[in-house]
PDB file of C-alpha atoms and ligand atoms in Angstrom:
ATOM      1  CA  MET A 761      14.274 -39.417-144.762  1.00  0.00           C
ATOM      2  CA  THR A 762      13.646 -39.701-141.222  1.00  0.00           C
ATOM      3  CA  GLU A 763      13.940 -37.424-137.996  1.00  0.00           C
ATOM      4  CA  HIS A 764      14.687 -37.986-134.587  1.00  0.00           C
ATOM      5  CA  GLY A 765      12.085 -37.126-132.108  1.00  0.00           C
ATOM      6  CA  LEU A 766      10.809 -37.467-128.725  1.00  0.00           C
ATOM      7  CA  VAL A 767       7.446 -39.204-127.469  1.00  0.00           C
ATOM      8  CA  VAL A 768       5.589 -36.855-125.092  1.00  0.00           C
ATOM      9  CA  ALA A 769       2.026 -38.471-125.506  1.00  0.00           C
ATOM     10  CA  ARG A 770       0.547 -41.995-125.866  1.00  0.00           C
ATOM     11  CA  TYR A 771      -2.782 -42.736-126.919  1.00  0.00           C
ATOM     12  CA  ARG A 772      -4.303 -46.066-127.602  1.00  0.00           C
ATOM     13  CA  ARG A 773      -3.388 -46.197-131.435  1.00  0.00           C
ATOM     14  CA  HIS A 774      -1.181 -42.987-132.078  1.00  0.00           C
ATOM     15  CA  GLY A 775       1.418 -40.998-130.431  1.00  0.00           C
ATOM     16  CA  LEU A 776       2.595 -37.462-130.146  1.00  0.00           C
ATOM     17  CA  ILE A 777       6.045 -36.740-131.464  1.00  0.00           C
ATOM     18  CA  GLU A 778       8.206 -33.315-130.296  1.00  0.00           C
ATOM     19  CA  ASP A 779      10.767 -33.047-132.983  1.00  0.00           C
ATOM     20  CA  ASP A 780      14.535 -31.736-132.537  1.00  0.00           C
ATOM     21  CA  GLY A 781      13.033 -28.080-133.152  1.00  0.00           C
ATOM     22  CA  GLY A 782      10.106 -28.432-130.508  1.00  0.00           C
ATOM     23  CA  ASP A 783       7.365 -29.003-133.260  1.00  0.00           C
ATOM     24  CA  ARG A 784       4.619 -31.466-132.382  1.00  0.00           C
ATOM     25  CA  ILE A 785       3.566 -34.135-134.614  1.00  0.00           C
ATOM     26  CA  VAL A 786       0.688 -37.092-134.314  1.00  0.00           C
ATOM     27  CA  CYS A 787       2.436 -40.225-135.714  1.00  0.00           C
ATOM     28  CA  GLN A 788       1.065 -43.380-135.998  1.00  0.00           C
ATOM     29  CA  PHE A 789       3.125 -46.351-135.278  1.00  0.00           C
ATOM     30  CA  ILE A 790       4.466 -48.573-138.601  1.00  0.00           C
ATOM     31  CA  SER A 791       3.718 -51.811-136.947  1.00  0.00           C
ATOM     32  CA  ARG A 792       1.445 -53.583-134.298  1.00  0.00           C
ATOM     33  CA  SER A 793       4.803 -54.617-132.555  1.00  0.00           C
ATOM     34  CA  LEU A 794       6.441 -51.392-132.527  1.00  0.00           C
ATOM     35  CA  GLN A 795       4.895 -49.859-129.561  1.00  0.00           C
ATOM     36  CA  PRO A 796       6.606 -46.525-128.447  1.00  0.00           C
ATOM     37  CA  VAL A 797       6.139 -45.056-124.844  1.00  0.00           C
ATOM     38  CA  VAL A 798       6.296 -41.908-123.791  1.00  0.00           C
ATOM     39  CA  GLY A 799       9.734 -40.680-123.175  1.00  0.00           C
ATOM     40  CA  ASP A 800      11.034 -42.629-125.892  1.00  0.00           C
ATOM     41  CA  GLN A 801      13.587 -41.704-128.404  1.00  0.00           C
ATOM     42  CA  VAL A 802      12.202 -42.613-131.644  1.00  0.00           C
ATOM     43  CA  GLN A 803      12.908 -42.555-135.667  1.00  0.00           C
ATOM     44  CA  TRP A 804      10.166 -41.145-137.765  1.00  0.00           C
ATOM     45  CA  ARG A 805       9.314 -39.615-141.254  1.00  0.00           C
ATOM     46  CA  ALA A 806       6.713 -37.250-142.545  1.00  0.00           C
ATOM     47  CA  GLU A 807       3.669 -38.429-144.448  1.00  0.00           C
ATOM     48  CA  PRO A 808       1.815 -36.724-147.396  1.00  0.00           C
ATOM     49  CA  ASP A 809      -0.992 -36.410-144.953  1.00  0.00           C
ATOM     50  CA  GLY A 810       0.577 -34.281-142.865  1.00  0.00           C
ATOM     51  CA  LYS A 811       0.842 -36.753-139.942  1.00  0.00           C
ATOM     52  CA  GLY A 812       4.060 -38.534-139.008  1.00  0.00           C
ATOM     53  CA  MET A 813       4.840 -42.544-139.292  1.00  0.00           C
ATOM     54  CA  VAL A 814       7.079 -43.972-136.553  1.00  0.00           C
ATOM     55  CA  THR A 815       9.237 -46.440-138.041  1.00  0.00           C
ATOM     56  CA  ALA A 816      11.973 -47.614-134.785  1.00  0.00           C
ATOM     57  CA  VAL A 817      12.638 -46.810-131.252  1.00  0.00           C
ATOM     58  CA  LEU A 818      15.749 -46.108-130.008  1.00  0.00           C
ATOM     59  CA  PRO A 819      17.508 -48.185-127.298  1.00  0.00           C
ATOM     60  CA  ARG A 820      15.897 -47.088-124.026  1.00  0.00           C
ATOM     61  CA  LYS A 821      18.007 -46.658-120.886  1.00  0.00           C
ATOM     62  CA  SER A 822      15.721 -47.365-118.433  1.00  0.00           C
ATOM     63  CA  THR A 823      12.052 -48.509-118.272  1.00  0.00           C
ATOM     64  CA  LEU A 824       9.127 -48.386-115.910  1.00  0.00           C
ATOM     65  CA  THR A 825       7.812 -51.854-116.008  1.00  0.00           C
ATOM     66  CA  ARG A 826       4.443 -53.210-114.624  1.00  0.00           C
ATOM     67  CA  ILE A 827       2.730 -56.370-114.386  1.00  0.00           C
ATOM     68  CA  ASP A 828      -0.828 -56.566-116.330  1.00  0.00           C
ATOM     69  CA  ASN A 829      -3.965 -58.192-115.402  1.00  0.00           C
ATOM     70  CA  ARG A 830      -2.625 -61.163-116.947  1.00  0.00           C
ATOM     71  CA  GLY A 831       0.568 -61.104-114.850  1.00  0.00           C
ATOM     72  CA  ASN A 832       2.604 -59.741-118.134  1.00  0.00           C
ATOM     73  CA  PRO A 833       5.435 -57.784-117.956  1.00  0.00           C
ATOM     74  CA  GLU A 834       3.917 -54.130-119.791  1.00  0.00           C
ATOM     75  CA  VAL A 835       6.602 -51.524-120.315  1.00  0.00           C
ATOM     76  CA  VAL A 836       4.561 -47.843-119.407  1.00  0.00           C
ATOM     77  CA  ALA A 837       7.457 -45.059-119.711  1.00  0.00           C
ATOM     78  CA  ALA A 838      11.092 -45.020-120.989  1.00  0.00           C
ATOM     79  CA  ASN A 839      14.156 -43.212-120.051  1.00  0.00           C
ATOM     80  CA  LEU A 840      12.981 -41.533-116.842  1.00  0.00           C
ATOM     81  CA  SER A 841      15.467 -41.096-114.015  1.00  0.00           C
ATOM     82  CA  GLN A 842      13.359 -40.246-110.516  1.00  0.00           C
ATOM     83  CA  LEU A 843      10.587 -41.888-108.983  1.00  0.00           C
ATOM     84  CA  VAL A 844       8.618 -39.461-106.805  1.00  0.00           C
ATOM     85  CA  VAL A 845       6.477 -41.307-104.346  1.00  0.00           C
ATOM     86  CA  VAL A 846       3.542 -39.889-102.667  1.00  0.00           C
ATOM     87  CA  LEU A 847       2.107 -40.816 -99.561  1.00  0.00           C
ATOM     88  CA  ALA A 848      -0.460 -38.854 -96.958  1.00  0.00           C
ATOM     89  CA  PRO A 849      -1.631 -39.414 -93.425  1.00  0.00           C
ATOM     90  CA  SER A 850      -5.353 -40.406 -95.519  1.00  0.00           C
ATOM     91  CA  PRO A 851      -5.643 -42.807 -97.047  1.00  0.00           C
ATOM     92  CA  ALA A 852      -2.696 -44.116 -94.760  1.00  0.00           C
ATOM     93  CA  PRO A 853       0.419 -44.868 -95.689  1.00  0.00           C
ATOM     94  CA  ASP A 854       0.745 -48.919 -97.294  1.00  0.00           C
ATOM     95  CA  TRP A 855       4.575 -49.097 -96.039  1.00  0.00           C
ATOM     96  CA  PHE A 856       4.812 -52.530 -98.431  1.00  0.00           C
ATOM     97  CA  LEU A 857       4.088 -50.230-101.441  1.00  0.00           C
ATOM     98  CA  LEU A 858       6.585 -47.724-100.371  1.00  0.00           C
ATOM     99  CA  ASP A 859       9.363 -50.626-100.136  1.00  0.00           C
ATOM    100  CA  ARG A 860       7.979 -52.139-103.280  1.00  0.00           C
ATOM    101  CA  TYR A 861       8.375 -48.777-105.448  1.00  0.00           C
ATOM    102  CA  LEU A 862      11.951 -48.108-103.389  1.00  0.00           C
ATOM    103  CA  GLY A 863      13.066 -51.651-104.508  1.00  0.00           C
ATOM    104  CA  ALA A 864      11.838 -51.186-108.335  1.00  0.00           C
ATOM    105  CA  ALA A 865      13.853 -47.616-108.200  1.00  0.00           C
ATOM    106  CA  ALA A 866      16.846 -49.143-106.661  1.00  0.00           C
ATOM    107  CA  LEU A 867      16.785 -51.915-109.124  1.00  0.00           C
ATOM    108  CA  THR A 868      16.084 -49.892-112.130  1.00  0.00           C
ATOM    109  CA  GLY A 869      18.783 -47.091-111.241  1.00  0.00           C
ATOM    110  CA  LEU A 870      16.527 -44.548-110.538  1.00  0.00           C
ATOM    111  CA  LYS A 871      16.494 -41.797-108.026  1.00  0.00           C
ATOM    112  CA  SER A 872      13.915 -41.797-105.484  1.00  0.00           C
ATOM    113  CA  VAL A 873      11.823 -38.971-103.777  1.00  0.00           C
ATOM    114  CA  ILE A 874       9.196 -39.502-101.105  1.00  0.00           C
ATOM    115  CA  VAL A 875       6.732 -36.880-100.550  1.00  0.00           C
ATOM    116  CA  PHE A 876       4.476 -36.822 -97.346  1.00  0.00           C
ATOM    117  CA  ASN A 877       1.648 -34.625 -98.973  1.00  0.00           C
ATOM    118  CA  LYS A 878      -1.659 -32.987 -96.733  1.00  0.00           C
ATOM    119  CA  LEU A 879       0.642 -31.755 -94.231  1.00  0.00           C
ATOM    120  CA  ASP A 880      -2.374 -29.632 -93.370  1.00  0.00           C
ATOM    121  CA  LEU A 881      -4.101 -32.717 -91.850  1.00  0.00           C
ATOM    122  CA  ASP A 882      -1.553 -33.804 -89.795  1.00  0.00           C
ATOM    123  CA  HIS A 883       1.201 -31.706 -88.846  1.00  0.00           C
ATOM    124  CA  SER A 884       3.785 -34.116 -87.915  1.00  0.00           C
ATOM    125  CA  PRO A 885       4.924 -37.099 -90.562  1.00  0.00           C
ATOM    126  CA  PRO A 886       4.601 -40.351 -89.210  1.00  0.00           C
ATOM    127  CA  GLY A 887       7.963 -41.974 -87.408  1.00  0.00           C
ATOM    128  CA  ALA A 888       8.360 -45.003 -90.061  1.00  0.00           C
ATOM    129  CA  LEU A 889       9.207 -41.984 -92.509  1.00  0.00           C
ATOM    130  CA  ALA A 890      12.449 -41.337 -90.487  1.00  0.00           C
ATOM    131  CA  ASP A 891      13.473 -44.941 -91.120  1.00  0.00           C
ATOM    132  CA  TYR A 892      13.981 -44.065 -94.577  1.00  0.00           C
ATOM    133  CA  GLY A 893      16.303 -41.216 -94.569  1.00  0.00           C
ATOM    134  CA  ASP A 894      19.076 -43.179 -96.070  1.00  0.00           C
ATOM    135  CA  LEU A 895      16.800 -45.226 -98.352  1.00  0.00           C
ATOM    136  CA  THR A 896      15.749 -42.514-100.397  1.00  0.00           C
ATOM    137  CA  ASP A 897      17.640 -39.448-102.489  1.00  0.00           C
ATOM    138  CA  SER A 898      15.091 -36.570-100.665  1.00  0.00           C
ATOM    139  CA  ILE A 899      11.850 -36.641 -98.611  1.00  0.00           C
ATOM    140  CA  CYS A 900       9.337 -33.888 -99.007  1.00  0.00           C
ATOM    141  CA  LEU A 901       6.925 -32.427 -96.893  1.00  0.00           C
ATOM    142  CA  THR A 902       4.252 -30.859 -98.687  1.00  0.00           C
ATOM    143  CA  SER A 903       0.613 -29.852 -98.499  1.00  0.00           C
ATOM    144  CA  ALA A 904      -1.014 -28.838-102.206  1.00  0.00           C
ATOM    145  CA  LYS A 905      -4.179 -27.510-100.377  1.00  0.00           C
ATOM    146  CA  GLN A 906      -2.111 -25.019 -98.755  1.00  0.00           C
ATOM    147  CA  LYS A 907       0.910 -24.846-101.430  1.00  0.00           C
ATOM    148  CA  THR A 908       3.443 -25.440 -99.154  1.00  0.00           C
ATOM    149  CA  GLY A 909       6.610 -27.339 -99.641  1.00  0.00           C
ATOM    150  CA  LEU A 910       6.033 -27.058-103.573  1.00  0.00           C
ATOM    151  CA  THR A 911       9.423 -25.202-103.921  1.00  0.00           C
ATOM    152  CA  GLU A 912      11.324 -28.059-102.606  1.00  0.00           C
ATOM    153  CA  LEU A 913       9.270 -30.743-104.480  1.00  0.00           C
ATOM    154  CA  ALA A 914       9.937 -28.666-107.533  1.00  0.00           C
ATOM    155  CA  GLY A 915      13.707 -28.404-106.959  1.00  0.00           C
ATOM    156  CA  CYS A 916      13.795 -32.203-106.416  1.00  0.00           C
ATOM    157  CA  MET A 917      12.727 -32.708-110.017  1.00  0.00           C
ATOM    158  CA  VAL A 918      15.119 -30.221-111.764  1.00  0.00           C
ATOM    159  CA  ALA A 919      17.053 -31.418-114.447  1.00  0.00           C
ATOM    160  CA  GLU A 920      15.307 -35.224-113.791  1.00  0.00           C
ATOM    161  CA  ARG A 921      12.619 -36.748-115.448  1.00  0.00           C
ATOM    162  CA  SER A 922      10.351 -37.825-113.095  1.00  0.00           C
ATOM    163  CA  VAL A 923       7.020 -40.306-112.665  1.00  0.00           C
ATOM    164  CA  MET A 924       4.411 -39.757-109.722  1.00  0.00           C
ATOM    165  CA  ILE A 925       3.013 -42.786-108.013  1.00  0.00           C
ATOM    166  CA  GLY A 926       1.112 -43.645-104.919  1.00  0.00           C
ATOM    167  CA  GLN A 927      -2.168 -44.627-103.587  1.00  0.00           C
ATOM    168  CA  SER A 928      -5.104 -43.234-105.379  1.00  0.00           C
ATOM    169  CA  GLY A 929      -6.388 -40.307-102.946  1.00  0.00           C
ATOM    170  CA  VAL A 930      -2.996 -39.559-101.436  1.00  0.00           C
ATOM    171  CA  GLY A 931      -3.124 -36.042-103.811  1.00  0.00           C
ATOM    172  CA  LYS A 932      -0.933 -36.606-106.814  1.00  0.00           C
ATOM    173  CA  SER A 933      -3.118 -34.691-108.965  1.00  0.00           C
ATOM    174  CA  SER A 934      -3.455 -31.990-106.895  1.00  0.00           C
ATOM    175  CA  LEU A 935       0.326 -31.772-107.192  1.00  0.00           C
ATOM    176  CA  ILE A 936       0.564 -32.183-110.155  1.00  0.00           C
ATOM    177  CA  ASN A 937      -1.782 -29.357-111.298  1.00  0.00           C
ATOM    178  CA  ALA A 938       0.180 -27.197-108.379  1.00  0.00           C
ATOM    179  CA  LEU A 939       3.616 -28.007-110.106  1.00  0.00           C
ATOM    180  CA  LEU A 940       2.357 -27.468-113.546  1.00  0.00           C
ATOM    181  CA  GLY A 941      -0.059 -24.357-113.762  1.00  0.00           C
ATOM    182  CA  ASP A 942      -1.272 -23.954-117.543  1.00  0.00           C
ATOM    183  CA  ALA A 943       1.582 -26.392-118.632  1.00  0.00           C
ATOM    184  CA  ARG A 944      -1.168 -29.105-118.230  1.00  0.00           C
ATOM    185  CA  GLN A 945      -3.887 -27.300-120.294  1.00  0.00           C
ATOM    186  CA  ALA A 946      -1.793 -26.549-123.599  1.00  0.00           C
ATOM    187  CA  VAL A 947      -0.874 -29.918-123.886  1.00  0.00           C
ATOM    188  CA  ASN A 948      -4.870 -31.079-123.279  1.00  0.00           C
ATOM    189  CA  GLU A 949      -5.771 -28.685-125.771  1.00  0.00           C
ATOM    190  CA  LEU A 950      -3.276 -29.877-128.372  1.00  0.00           C
ATOM    191  CA  SER A 951      -4.376 -33.624-127.787  1.00  0.00           C
ATOM    192  CA  ALA A 952      -7.792 -32.568-127.934  1.00  0.00           C
ATOM    193  CA  LYS A 953      -7.398 -30.822-131.501  1.00  0.00           C
ATOM    194  CA  SER A 954      -4.919 -33.780-133.029  1.00  0.00           C
ATOM    195  CA  GLY A 955      -7.308 -36.589-132.252  1.00  0.00           C
ATOM    196  CA  ARG A 956     -10.401 -38.011-132.997  1.00  0.00           C
ATOM    197  CA  GLY A 957     -12.849 -38.990-130.762  1.00  0.00           C
ATOM    198  CA  ARG A 958     -12.559 -42.112-128.335  1.00  0.00           C
ATOM    199  CA  HIS A 959      -8.964 -43.201-129.830  1.00  0.00           C
ATOM    200  CA  THR A 960      -7.775 -39.885-128.393  1.00  0.00           C
ATOM    201  CA  THR A 961      -7.859 -41.602-124.591  1.00  0.00           C
ATOM    202  CA  THR A 962      -4.735 -40.213-123.056  1.00  0.00           C
ATOM    203  CA  THR A 963      -2.534 -43.390-121.881  1.00  0.00           C
ATOM    204  CA  ALA A 964       0.475 -41.257-120.824  1.00  0.00           C
ATOM    205  CA  VAL A 965       1.673 -37.207-121.161  1.00  0.00           C
ATOM    206  CA  LEU A 966       5.182 -35.912-120.562  1.00  0.00           C
ATOM    207  CA  TYR A 967       5.104 -32.477-119.542  1.00  0.00           C
ATOM    208  CA  GLY A 968       7.981 -29.798-119.038  1.00  0.00           C
ATOM    209  CA  LEU A 969       7.735 -28.542-115.531  1.00  0.00           C
ATOM    210  CA  PRO A 970       7.971 -24.382-115.387  1.00  0.00           C
ATOM    211  CA  GLY A 971      11.324 -24.814-113.124  1.00  0.00           C
ATOM    212  CA  GLY A 972      12.736 -27.113-114.865  1.00  0.00           C
ATOM    213  CA  GLY A 973      12.913 -31.004-115.458  1.00  0.00           C
ATOM    214  CA  GLU A 974       9.944 -33.267-116.753  1.00  0.00           C
ATOM    215  CA  LEU A 975       7.056 -35.135-115.571  1.00  0.00           C
ATOM    216  CA  ILE A 976       5.279 -38.139-117.200  1.00  0.00           C
ATOM    217  CA  ASP A 977       1.888 -38.338-116.020  1.00  0.00           C
ATOM    218  CA  SER A 978      -0.097 -41.664-116.790  1.00  0.00           C
ATOM    219  CA  PRO A 979      -3.440 -43.485-114.952  1.00  0.00           C
ATOM    220  CA  GLY A 980      -1.267 -46.578-116.278  1.00  0.00           C
ATOM    221  CA  VAL A 981       1.689 -45.318-113.909  1.00  0.00           C
ATOM    222  CA  ARG A 982       0.074 -43.847-111.171  1.00  0.00           C
ATOM    223  CA  ASP A 983      -1.453 -47.358-110.093  1.00  0.00           C
ATOM    224  CA  TYR A 984       1.781 -48.948-111.107  1.00  0.00           C
ATOM    225  CA  ALA A 985       3.011 -52.362-109.598  1.00  0.00           C
ATOM    226  CA  PRO A 986       6.403 -52.442-110.231  1.00  0.00           C
ATOM    227  CA  TYR A 987       7.877 -56.085-111.829  1.00  0.00           C
ATOM    228  CA  ILE A 988      10.771 -58.023-110.654  1.00  0.00           C
ATOM    229  CA  ALA A 989      11.530 -60.451-113.076  1.00  0.00           C
ATOM    230  CA  ASP A 990      14.394 -62.345-111.285  1.00  0.00           C
ATOM    231  CA  PRO A 991      13.771 -63.376-107.875  1.00  0.00           C
ATOM    232  CA  ARG A 992      17.328 -63.439-106.976  1.00  0.00           C
ATOM    233  CA  GLU A 993      17.334 -59.682-107.674  1.00  0.00           C
ATOM    234  CA  VAL A 994      15.008 -58.670-105.045  1.00  0.00           C
ATOM    235  CA  GLU A 995      17.258 -58.204-102.297  1.00  0.00           C
ATOM    236  CA  HIS A 996      19.174 -55.503-104.579  1.00  0.00           C
ATOM    237  CA  GLY A 997      15.922 -53.838-104.411  1.00  0.00           C
ATOM    238  CA  PHE A 998      16.449 -53.086-100.232  1.00  0.00           C
ATOM    239  CA  LYS A 999      19.602 -50.864-100.355  1.00  0.00           C
ATOM    240  CA  GLU A1000      20.262 -51.564 -96.527  1.00  0.00           C
ATOM    241  CA  PHE A1001      20.601 -55.155 -96.892  1.00  0.00           C
ATOM    242  CA  GLY A1002      23.606 -54.857 -98.805  1.00  0.00           C
ATOM    243  CA  GLN A1003      26.209 -54.236 -96.128  1.00  0.00           C
ATOM    244  CA  PHE A1004      24.770 -57.446 -94.347  1.00  0.00           C
ATOM    245  CA  SER A1005      24.552 -60.329 -97.307  1.00  0.00           C
ATOM    246  CA  ASN A1006      28.140 -60.644 -97.869  1.00  0.00           C
ATOM    247  CA  ASP A1007      28.302 -61.880 -94.468  1.00  0.00           C
ATOM    248  CA  CYS A1008      26.023 -64.766 -94.593  1.00  0.00           C
ATOM    249  CA  ARG A1009      27.160 -68.051 -94.812  1.00  0.00           C
ATOM    250  CA  PHE A1010      26.065 -69.225 -98.004  1.00  0.00           C
ATOM    251  CA  ASN A1011      26.751 -67.452-101.165  1.00  0.00           C
ATOM    252  CA  ASP A1012      23.288 -67.855-102.269  1.00  0.00           C
ATOM    253  CA  CYS A1013      21.718 -67.271 -99.316  1.00  0.00           C
ATOM    254  CA  ARG A1014      17.874 -66.159 -99.736  1.00  0.00           C
ATOM    255  CA  HIS A1015      17.867 -64.656 -95.923  1.00  0.00           C
ATOM    256  CA  LEU A1016      15.017 -66.813 -95.304  1.00  0.00           C
ATOM    257  CA  ALA A1017      15.437 -70.417 -93.666  1.00  0.00           C
ATOM    258  CA  GLU A1018      19.133 -70.546 -94.234  1.00  0.00           C
ATOM    259  CA  PRO A1019      21.300 -71.013 -91.105  1.00  0.00           C
ATOM    260  CA  GLU A1020      23.702 -68.171 -90.102  1.00  0.00           C
ATOM    261  CA  CYS A1021      21.896 -65.322 -92.392  1.00  0.00           C
ATOM    262  CA  ALA A1022      23.760 -61.893 -91.874  1.00  0.00           C
ATOM    263  CA  VAL A1023      20.761 -60.588 -92.704  1.00  0.00           C
ATOM    264  CA  LYS A1024      18.399 -62.271 -90.275  1.00  0.00           C
ATOM    265  CA  ALA A1025      20.977 -61.385 -87.856  1.00  0.00           C
ATOM    266  CA  ALA A1026      20.925 -57.704 -88.572  1.00  0.00           C
ATOM    267  CA  VAL A1027      17.023 -57.703 -88.073  1.00  0.00           C
ATOM    268  CA  ALA A1028      17.305 -59.224 -84.879  1.00  0.00           C
ATOM    269  CA  ALA A1029      19.820 -56.423 -83.383  1.00  0.00           C
ATOM    270  CA  GLY A1030      17.395 -53.885 -85.295  1.00  0.00           C
ATOM    271  CA  LYS A1031      19.895 -52.764 -87.942  1.00  0.00           C
ATOM    272  CA  ILE A1032      17.351 -53.670 -90.445  1.00  0.00           C
ATOM    273  CA  THR A1033      13.745 -52.922 -89.537  1.00  0.00           C
ATOM    274  CA  ALA A1034      11.539 -55.859 -88.872  1.00  0.00           C
ATOM    275  CA  ARG A1035       9.070 -54.341 -91.536  1.00  0.00           C
ATOM    276  CA  ARG A1036      11.431 -53.914 -94.187  1.00  0.00           C
ATOM    277  CA  TYR A1037      12.160 -57.659 -93.783  1.00  0.00           C
ATOM    278  CA  GLU A1038       8.541 -58.513 -94.063  1.00  0.00           C
ATOM    279  CA  SER A1039       8.381 -56.390 -97.546  1.00  0.00           C
ATOM    280  CA  PHE A1040      11.607 -58.101 -98.743  1.00  0.00           C
ATOM    281  CA  LYS A1041      10.058 -61.369 -98.073  1.00  0.00           C
ATOM    282  CA  THR A1042       6.899 -60.618 -99.630  1.00  0.00           C
ATOM    283  CA  LEU A1043       8.187 -59.145-102.552  1.00  0.00           C
ATOM    284  CA  LEU A1044      10.299 -62.151-102.949  1.00  0.00           C
ATOM    285  CA  GLU A1045       6.762 -64.370-103.027  1.00  0.00           C
ATOM    286  CA  LEU A1046       5.620 -62.458-105.370  1.00  0.00           C
ATOM    287  CA  SER A1047       8.667 -62.473-107.752  1.00  0.00           C
ATOM    288  CA  GLU A1048       8.913 -66.198-107.148  1.00  0.00           C
ATOM    289  CA  SER A1049       5.078 -66.848-108.098  1.00  0.00           C
ATOM    290  CA  LEU A1050       5.700 -64.786-110.923  1.00  0.00           C
ATOM    291  CA  GLN A1051       8.534 -66.488-112.421  1.00  0.00           C
ATOM    292  CA  GLU A1052       5.977 -69.833-111.201  1.00  0.00           C
ATOM    293  CA  LYS A1053       3.529 -68.411-113.695  1.00  0.00           C
ATOM    294  CA  ARG A1054       5.717 -67.756-116.859  1.00  0.00           C
ATOM    295  CA  ARG A1055       7.120 -71.609-116.987  1.00  0.00           C
TER     296      ARG A1055
HETATM  297  P1  GDP B1736      -4.989 -38.901-106.341  1.00  0.00           P
HETATM  298  O1  GDP B1736      -5.723 -40.188-106.401  1.00  0.00           O
HETATM  299  O2  GDP B1736      -3.545 -39.139-105.796  1.00  0.00           O
HETATM  300  O3  GDP B1736      -4.369 -38.306-107.596  1.00  0.00           O
HETATM  301  O4  GDP B1736      -5.395 -37.701-105.557  1.00  0.00           O
HETATM  302  P2  GDP B1736      -5.903 -36.264-105.640  1.00  0.00           P
HETATM  303  O5  GDP B1736      -4.943 -35.089-106.093  1.00  0.00           O
HETATM  304  O6  GDP B1736      -7.321 -36.441-106.355  1.00  0.00           O
HETATM  305  O7  GDP B1736      -6.558 -36.062-104.349  1.00  0.00           O
HETATM  306  C1  GDP B1736      -7.678 -36.836-103.430  1.00  0.00           C
HETATM  307  C2  GDP B1736      -8.430 -35.604-102.839  1.00  0.00           C
HETATM  308  O8  GDP B1736      -7.307 -35.409-101.303  1.00  0.00           O
HETATM  309  C3  GDP B1736      -8.597 -34.623-102.841  1.00  0.00           C
HETATM  310  O9  GDP B1736     -10.589 -34.631-102.773  1.00  0.00           O
HETATM  311  C4  GDP B1736      -8.293 -33.621-102.638  1.00  0.00           C
HETATM  312  O10 GDP B1736      -8.864 -32.197-102.969  1.00  0.00           O
HETATM  313  C5  GDP B1736      -7.541 -34.194-101.685  1.00  0.00           C
HETATM  314  N1  GDP B1736      -6.226 -33.342-101.358  1.00  0.00           N
HETATM  315  C6  GDP B1736      -5.259 -33.375-102.425  1.00  0.00           C
HETATM  316  N2  GDP B1736      -3.937 -32.869-101.862  1.00  0.00           N
HETATM  317  C7  GDP B1736      -4.402 -32.343-100.575  1.00  0.00           C
HETATM  318  C8  GDP B1736      -3.727 -31.749 -99.406  1.00  0.00           C
HETATM  319  O11 GDP B1736      -2.335 -31.326 -99.564  1.00  0.00           O
HETATM  320  N3  GDP B1736      -4.580 -31.503 -98.543  1.00  0.00           N
HETATM  321  C9  GDP B1736      -5.255 -31.611 -98.138  1.00  0.00           C
HETATM  322  N4  GDP B1736      -6.062 -31.840 -97.199  1.00  0.00           N
HETATM  323  N5  GDP B1736      -6.160 -32.867 -98.938  1.00  0.00           N
HETATM  324  C10 GDP B1736      -5.927 -32.655-100.410  1.00  0.00           C
HETATM  325 ZN1   ZN B1737      21.155 -64.404 -95.547  1.00  0.00          ZN
END
């Protein structure tokens, strides 16, 4: 008899499943090709040794897919609803990376929140952030150090299953610790009890937030590089392009060297920022080069 469960932690060779009653069971996977990720809804059955065996992964509503070292797509989390992108005065914001994250969110149908952390270092956020008001669902200003803005951030995460991403050093771990309080410790203790030696290296964990909502934390997700398989999709990752691209002379305009391109006209007129357009071109090139590699 199989039961239903949610993958709440993933290690190299096994997972931690939460059943419908809220109990947690260490599970193995029935085959090598079955690779559940955190956030997956699964079918599993109890084994005589008290562990579980995952037999199937239910269809995913959304996935976070990154490119691995060899250029192949790898699913890192499933059934999430929101990307929380963290920036800070130091290390200086990489706006291209932000555009890439927001593009991935738009293409995957995820909501997005931009967090500008370490506000204690730099009391006013950079001017470039103002361009993003219409391109994201919320912007939160925080200091994990001084514990400011955390209530607003927690408010943006209620009723969502979020993933926190951003450059190394911007304060993601600090924010996660501040948001989770003791919840994180509890999961880590359970993980330690359930595991054996080096196979217990956590690849990802799903935490319940004290004020509601869930947060997926994973080293593999934190430095995640979104993957856009089809170069023609890239423009849909740039929300503000949509209102112009219908007016391009050519239906299949790539908004590069084509004549009478309404997107380029909007850039010239200052209706689309030059920097967003640069990000678009860079992301398009990247997507095309990955497509070449797959051929
Ligand atoms: P992560 O790599 O994004 O997970 O960043 P960490 O949470 O490890 O933080 C990187 C560094 O920034 C650490 O030295 C933190 O103490 C520091 N840090 C994190 N949040 C803040 C903040 O709000 N203000 C200041 N001044 N430093 C912070
Ligand atoms: Zn065009």
